[in-house]
PDB file of N, CA and C in Angstrom:
ATOM      1  N   MET A  99       6.571 -37.798 -14.293  1.00 58.00           N
ATOM      2  CA  MET A  99       7.391 -36.697 -13.885  1.00 58.00           C
ATOM      3  C   MET A  99       7.427 -36.637 -12.368  1.00 58.00           C
ATOM      4  N   LYS A 100       8.581 -36.312 -11.856  1.00 78.00           N
ATOM      5  CA  LYS A 100       8.711 -36.132 -10.420  1.00 78.00           C
ATOM      6  C   LYS A 100       8.248 -34.736 -10.053  1.00 78.00           C
ATOM      7  N   ASN A 101       8.475 -34.372  -8.819  1.00 86.00           N
ATOM      8  CA  ASN A 101       8.067 -33.041  -8.373  1.00 86.00           C
ATOM      9  C   ASN A 101       8.782 -31.966  -9.181  1.00 86.00           C
ATOM     10  N   VAL A 102       7.978 -31.123  -9.797  1.00 84.00           N
ATOM     11  CA  VAL A 102       8.512 -30.035 -10.597  1.00 84.00           C
ATOM     12  C   VAL A 102       8.044 -28.731  -9.967  1.00 84.00           C
ATOM     13  N   LYS A 103       8.983 -27.861  -9.676  1.00 84.00           N
ATOM     14  CA  LYS A 103       8.625 -26.571  -9.100  1.00 84.00           C
ATOM     15  C   LYS A 103       8.391 -25.579 -10.235  1.00 84.00           C
ATOM     16  N   ILE A 104       7.209 -24.981 -10.241  1.00 80.00           N
ATOM     17  CA  ILE A 104       6.864 -24.023 -11.269  1.00 80.00           C
ATOM     18  C   ILE A 104       7.373 -22.651 -10.846  1.00 80.00           C
ATOM     19  N   THR A 105       8.018 -21.993 -11.762  1.00 79.00           N
ATOM     20  CA  THR A 105       8.514 -20.646 -11.508  1.00 79.00           C
ATOM     21  C   THR A 105       7.523 -19.647 -12.075  1.00 79.00           C
ATOM     22  N   PRO A 106       7.033 -18.742 -11.235  1.00 77.00           N
ATOM     23  CA  PRO A 106       6.081 -17.757 -11.758  1.00 77.00           C
ATOM     24  C   PRO A 106       6.755 -16.821 -12.759  1.00 77.00           C
ATOM     25  N   VAL A 107       6.012 -16.432 -13.743  1.00 83.00           N
ATOM     26  CA  VAL A 107       6.511 -15.520 -14.760  1.00 83.00           C
ATOM     27  C   VAL A 107       5.905 -14.153 -14.466  1.00 83.00           C
ATOM     28  N   TYR A 108       6.765 -13.139 -14.321  1.00 78.00           N
ATOM     29  CA  TYR A 108       6.280 -11.833 -13.875  1.00 78.00           C
ATOM     30  C   TYR A 108       5.178 -11.263 -14.756  1.00 78.00           C
ATOM     31  N   ASP A 109       5.250 -11.482 -16.055  1.00 76.00           N
ATOM     32  CA  ASP A 109       4.253 -10.844 -16.915  1.00 76.00           C
ATOM     33  C   ASP A 109       2.867 -11.466 -16.800  1.00 76.00           C
ATOM     34  N   SER A 110       2.765 -12.607 -16.144  1.00 83.00           N
ATOM     35  CA  SER A 110       1.430 -13.166 -15.912  1.00 83.00           C
ATOM     36  C   SER A 110       0.798 -12.569 -14.655  1.00 83.00           C
ATOM     37  N   LYS A 111       1.578 -11.868 -13.856  1.00 86.00           N
ATOM     38  CA  LYS A 111       1.094 -11.267 -12.610  1.00 86.00           C
ATOM     39  C   LYS A 111       0.908  -9.759 -12.713  1.00 86.00           C
ATOM     40  N   LEU A 112       1.508  -9.140 -13.739  1.00 90.00           N
ATOM     41  CA  LEU A 112       1.454  -7.688 -13.890  1.00 90.00           C
ATOM     42  C   LEU A 112       0.485  -7.289 -15.000  1.00 90.00           C
ATOM     43  N   SER A 113       0.072  -6.039 -14.953  1.00 92.00           N
ATOM     44  CA  SER A 113      -0.767  -5.504 -16.028  1.00 92.00           C
ATOM     45  C   SER A 113       0.076  -5.363 -17.292  1.00 92.00           C
ATOM     46  N   SER A 114      -0.594  -5.220 -18.425  1.00 93.00           N
ATOM     47  CA  SER A 114       0.153  -5.064 -19.673  1.00 93.00           C
ATOM     48  C   SER A 114       0.967  -3.770 -19.657  1.00 93.00           C
ATOM     49  N   ALA A 115       0.449  -2.727 -19.008  1.00 94.00           N
ATOM     50  CA  ALA A 115       1.191  -1.462 -18.911  1.00 94.00           C
ATOM     51  C   ALA A 115       2.467  -1.639 -18.089  1.00 94.00           C
ATOM     52  N   ALA A 116       2.377  -2.398 -17.010  1.00 94.00           N
ATOM     53  CA  ALA A 116       3.557  -2.633 -16.181  1.00 94.00           C
ATOM     54  C   ALA A 116       4.575  -3.509 -16.912  1.00 94.00           C
ATOM     55  N   VAL A 117       4.108  -4.491 -17.659  1.00 93.00           N
ATOM     56  CA  VAL A 117       5.018  -5.342 -18.429  1.00 93.00           C
ATOM     57  C   VAL A 117       5.761  -4.497 -19.464  1.00 93.00           C
ATOM     58  N   GLU A 118       5.048  -3.594 -20.111  1.00 96.00           N
ATOM     59  CA  GLU A 118       5.689  -2.708 -21.079  1.00 96.00           C
ATOM     60  C   GLU A 118       6.730  -1.825 -20.380  1.00 96.00           C
ATOM     61  N   ALA A 119       6.393  -1.331 -19.183  1.00 96.00           N
ATOM     62  CA  ALA A 119       7.339  -0.511 -18.421  1.00 96.00           C
ATOM     63  C   ALA A 119       8.568  -1.326 -18.019  1.00 96.00           C
ATOM     64  N   VAL A 120       8.384  -2.589 -17.659  1.00 95.00           N
ATOM     65  CA  VAL A 120       9.509  -3.457 -17.313  1.00 95.00           C
ATOM     66  C   VAL A 120      10.412  -3.645 -18.528  1.00 95.00           C
ATOM     67  N   ASN A 121       9.815  -3.961 -19.657  1.00 95.00           N
ATOM     68  CA  ASN A 121      10.613  -4.190 -20.871  1.00 95.00           C
ATOM     69  C   ASN A 121      11.364  -2.932 -21.294  1.00 95.00           C
ATOM     70  N   ASN A 122      10.678  -1.795 -21.252  1.00 97.00           N
ATOM     71  CA  ASN A 122      11.347  -0.537 -21.578  1.00 97.00           C
ATOM     72  C   ASN A 122      12.426  -0.219 -20.547  1.00 97.00           C
ATOM     73  N   GLY A 123      12.133  -0.520 -19.287  1.00 97.00           N
ATOM     74  CA  GLY A 123      13.094  -0.268 -18.217  1.00 97.00           C
ATOM     75  C   GLY A 123      14.358  -1.101 -18.363  1.00 97.00           C
ATOM     76  N   LEU A 124      14.218  -2.326 -18.808  1.00 96.00           N
ATOM     77  CA  LEU A 124      15.402  -3.161 -19.033  1.00 96.00           C
ATOM     78  C   LEU A 124      16.294  -2.546 -20.105  1.00 96.00           C
ATOM     79  N   GLN A 125      15.667  -2.028 -21.147  1.00 97.00           N
ATOM     80  CA  GLN A 125      16.442  -1.361 -22.195  1.00 97.00           C
ATOM     81  C   GLN A 125      17.121  -0.107 -21.652  1.00 97.00           C
ATOM     82  N   GLU A 126      16.377   0.659 -20.840  1.00 97.00           N
ATOM     83  CA  GLU A 126      16.954   1.854 -20.233  1.00 97.00           C
ATOM     84  C   GLU A 126      18.158   1.506 -19.351  1.00 97.00           C
ATOM     85  N   LEU A 127      18.025   0.440 -18.569  1.00 97.00           N
ATOM     86  CA  LEU A 127      19.133   0.022 -17.697  1.00 97.00           C
ATOM     87  C   LEU A 127      20.379  -0.298 -18.507  1.00 97.00           C
ATOM     88  N   LEU A 128      20.192  -0.969 -19.624  1.00 97.00           N
ATOM     89  CA  LEU A 128      21.328  -1.316 -20.471  1.00 97.00           C
ATOM     90  C   LEU A 128      22.002  -0.085 -21.062  1.00 97.00           C
ATOM     91  N   MET A 129      21.248   1.010 -21.134  1.00 97.00           N
ATOM     92  CA  MET A 129      21.810   2.251 -21.669  1.00 97.00           C
ATOM     93  C   MET A 129      22.248   3.194 -20.553  1.00 97.00           C
ATOM     94  N   GLY A 130      22.317   2.658 -19.314  1.00 98.00           N
ATOM     95  CA  GLY A 130      22.802   3.455 -18.187  1.00 98.00           C
ATOM     96  C   GLY A 130      21.733   4.214 -17.435  1.00 98.00           C
ATOM     97  N   GLY A 131      20.472   3.802 -17.563  1.00 97.00           N
ATOM     98  CA  GLY A 131      19.367   4.479 -16.880  1.00 97.00           C
ATOM     99  C   GLY A 131      19.437   4.348 -15.370  1.00 97.00           C
ATOM    100  N   ASN A 132      18.694   5.201 -14.704  1.00 97.00           N
ATOM    101  CA  ASN A 132      18.632   5.234 -13.243  1.00 97.00           C
ATOM    102  C   ASN A 132      17.675   4.143 -12.738  1.00 97.00           C
ATOM    103  N   PRO A 133      18.176   3.161 -11.992  1.00 97.00           N
ATOM    104  CA  PRO A 133      17.321   2.055 -11.533  1.00 97.00           C
ATOM    105  C   PRO A 133      16.130   2.509 -10.692  1.00 97.00           C
ATOM    106  N   GLU A 134      16.342   3.511  -9.835  1.00 98.00           N
ATOM    107  CA  GLU A 134      15.243   3.986  -8.985  1.00 98.00           C
ATOM    108  C   GLU A 134      14.135   4.636  -9.814  1.00 98.00           C
ATOM    109  N   ALA A 135      14.517   5.412 -10.805  1.00 98.00           N
ATOM    110  CA  ALA A 135      13.531   6.064 -11.666  1.00 98.00           C
ATOM    111  C   ALA A 135      12.759   5.029 -12.484  1.00 98.00           C
ATOM    112  N   ILE A 136      13.456   4.015 -12.940  1.00 97.00           N
ATOM    113  CA  ILE A 136      12.818   2.950 -13.722  1.00 97.00           C
ATOM    114  C   ILE A 136      11.847   2.166 -12.849  1.00 97.00           C
ATOM    115  N   ALA A 137      12.259   1.860 -11.626  1.00 97.00           N
ATOM    116  CA  ALA A 137      11.380   1.136 -10.695  1.00 97.00           C
ATOM    117  C   ALA A 137      10.115   1.947 -10.423  1.00 97.00           C
ATOM    118  N   LYS A 138      10.257   3.263 -10.275  1.00 97.00           N
ATOM    119  CA  LYS A 138       9.088   4.115 -10.039  1.00 97.00           C
ATOM    120  C   LYS A 138       8.144   4.082 -11.231  1.00 97.00           C
ATOM    121  N   LYS A 139       8.684   4.101 -12.440  1.00 96.00           N
ATOM    122  CA  LYS A 139       7.839   4.024 -13.642  1.00 96.00           C
ATOM    123  C   LYS A 139       7.035   2.726 -13.653  1.00 96.00           C
ATOM    124  N   ILE A 140       7.690   1.627 -13.273  1.00 95.00           N
ATOM    125  CA  ILE A 140       7.007   0.332 -13.253  1.00 95.00           C
ATOM    126  C   ILE A 140       5.910   0.325 -12.194  1.00 95.00           C
ATOM    127  N   GLN A 141       6.244   0.813 -11.001  1.00 95.00           N
ATOM    128  CA  GLN A 141       5.252   0.860  -9.921  1.00 95.00           C
ATOM    129  C   GLN A 141       4.077   1.755 -10.292  1.00 95.00           C
ATOM    130  N   ASP A 142       4.366   2.913 -10.884  1.00 96.00           N
ATOM    131  CA  ASP A 142       3.293   3.830 -11.284  1.00 96.00           C
ATOM    132  C   ASP A 142       2.398   3.219 -12.358  1.00 96.00           C
ATOM    133  N   ALA A 143       3.000   2.522 -13.312  1.00 95.00           N
ATOM    134  CA  ALA A 143       2.211   1.886 -14.371  1.00 95.00           C
ATOM    135  C   ALA A 143       1.289   0.826 -13.804  1.00 95.00           C
ATOM    136  N   GLN A 144       1.784   0.024 -12.874  1.00 94.00           N
ATOM    137  CA  GLN A 144       0.957  -1.017 -12.263  1.00 94.00           C
ATOM    138  C   GLN A 144      -0.156  -0.383 -11.421  1.00 94.00           C
ATOM    139  N   ALA A 145       0.183   0.646 -10.677  1.00 96.00           N
ATOM    140  CA  ALA A 145      -0.823   1.312  -9.837  1.00 96.00           C
ATOM    141  C   ALA A 145      -1.930   1.928 -10.692  1.00 96.00           C
ATOM    142  N   ARG A 146      -1.569   2.574 -11.805  1.00 95.00           N
ATOM    143  CA  ARG A 146      -2.566   3.156 -12.706  1.00 95.00           C
ATOM    144  C   ARG A 146      -3.472   2.063 -13.271  1.00 95.00           C
ATOM    145  N   ALA A 147      -2.887   0.948 -13.649  1.00 94.00           N
ATOM    146  CA  ALA A 147      -3.669  -0.154 -14.226  1.00 94.00           C
ATOM    147  C   ALA A 147      -4.658  -0.732 -13.216  1.00 94.00           C
ATOM    148  N   LEU A 148      -4.275  -0.682 -11.942  1.00 92.00           N
ATOM    149  CA  LEU A 148      -5.144  -1.213 -10.896  1.00 92.00           C
ATOM    150  C   LEU A 148      -6.089  -0.152 -10.321  1.00 92.00           C
ATOM    151  N   GLY A 149      -5.972   1.066 -10.845  1.00 92.00           N
ATOM    152  CA  GLY A 149      -6.844   2.145 -10.386  1.00 92.00           C
ATOM    153  C   GLY A 149      -6.464   2.690  -9.036  1.00 92.00           C
ATOM    154  N   LYS A 150      -5.183   2.638  -8.708  1.00 82.00           N
ATOM    155  CA  LYS A 150      -4.742   3.142  -7.392  1.00 82.00           C
ATOM    156  C   LYS A 150      -4.059   4.466  -7.524  1.00 82.00           C
TER     157      LYS A 150
END
Protein backbone atom coordinates (compact mmCIF):
# COMPACT_ATOMS: atom_id res chain seq x y z
CA MET A 1 0.00 0.00 0.00
CA LYS A 2 1.15 3.49 -0.74
CA ASN A 3 0.78 6.40 1.62
CA VAL A 4 -2.69 6.30 3.07
CA LYS A 5 -4.00 9.24 5.05
CA ILE A 6 -6.11 8.15 8.00
CA THR A 7 -9.16 10.24 8.70
CA PRO A 8 -9.98 10.59 12.38
CA VAL A 9 -13.44 9.49 13.39
CA TYR A 10 -15.10 11.93 15.78
CA ASP A 11 -16.64 9.29 18.01
CA SER A 12 -13.22 7.89 18.87
CA LYS A 13 -12.22 11.31 20.26
CA LEU A 14 -15.43 12.21 22.12
CA SER A 15 -17.07 10.80 25.22
CA SER A 16 -20.03 8.48 24.77
CA ALA A 17 -22.32 11.25 26.09
CA ALA A 18 -21.02 13.68 23.48
CA VAL A 19 -21.39 11.10 20.70
CA GLU A 20 -25.00 10.57 21.75
CA ALA A 21 -25.53 14.36 21.73
CA VAL A 22 -24.02 14.56 18.22
CA ASN A 23 -26.28 11.80 16.92
CA ASN A 24 -29.36 13.32 18.52
CA GLY A 25 -28.28 16.74 17.27
CA LEU A 26 -28.06 15.51 13.69
CA GLN A 27 -31.63 14.29 13.95
CA GLU A 28 -32.69 17.62 15.45
CA LEU A 29 -31.01 19.50 12.60
CA LEU A 30 -32.92 17.46 10.05
CA MET A 31 -36.13 18.46 11.81
CA GLY A 32 -35.21 22.16 11.72
CA GLY A 33 -33.42 22.44 15.08
CA ASN A 34 -31.30 25.41 16.10
CA PRO A 35 -27.63 24.70 15.24
CA GLU A 36 -26.29 26.91 18.05
CA ALA A 37 -28.44 25.20 20.68
CA ILE A 38 -27.41 21.78 19.39
CA ALA A 39 -23.72 22.73 19.44
CA LYS A 40 -24.10 23.89 23.06
CA LYS A 41 -25.67 20.55 24.02
CA ILE A 42 -22.72 18.72 22.48
CA GLN A 43 -20.16 20.97 24.18
CA ASP A 44 -21.94 20.65 27.53
CA ALA A 45 -22.11 16.86 27.25
CA GLN A 46 -18.39 16.62 26.51
CA ALA A 47 -17.52 19.03 29.32
CA ARG A 48 -19.62 17.05 31.83
CA ALA A 49 -17.95 13.81 30.74
CA LEU A 50 -14.53 15.37 31.27
CA GLY A 51 -15.52 16.81 34.64
CA LYS A 52 -15.30 20.43 33.54
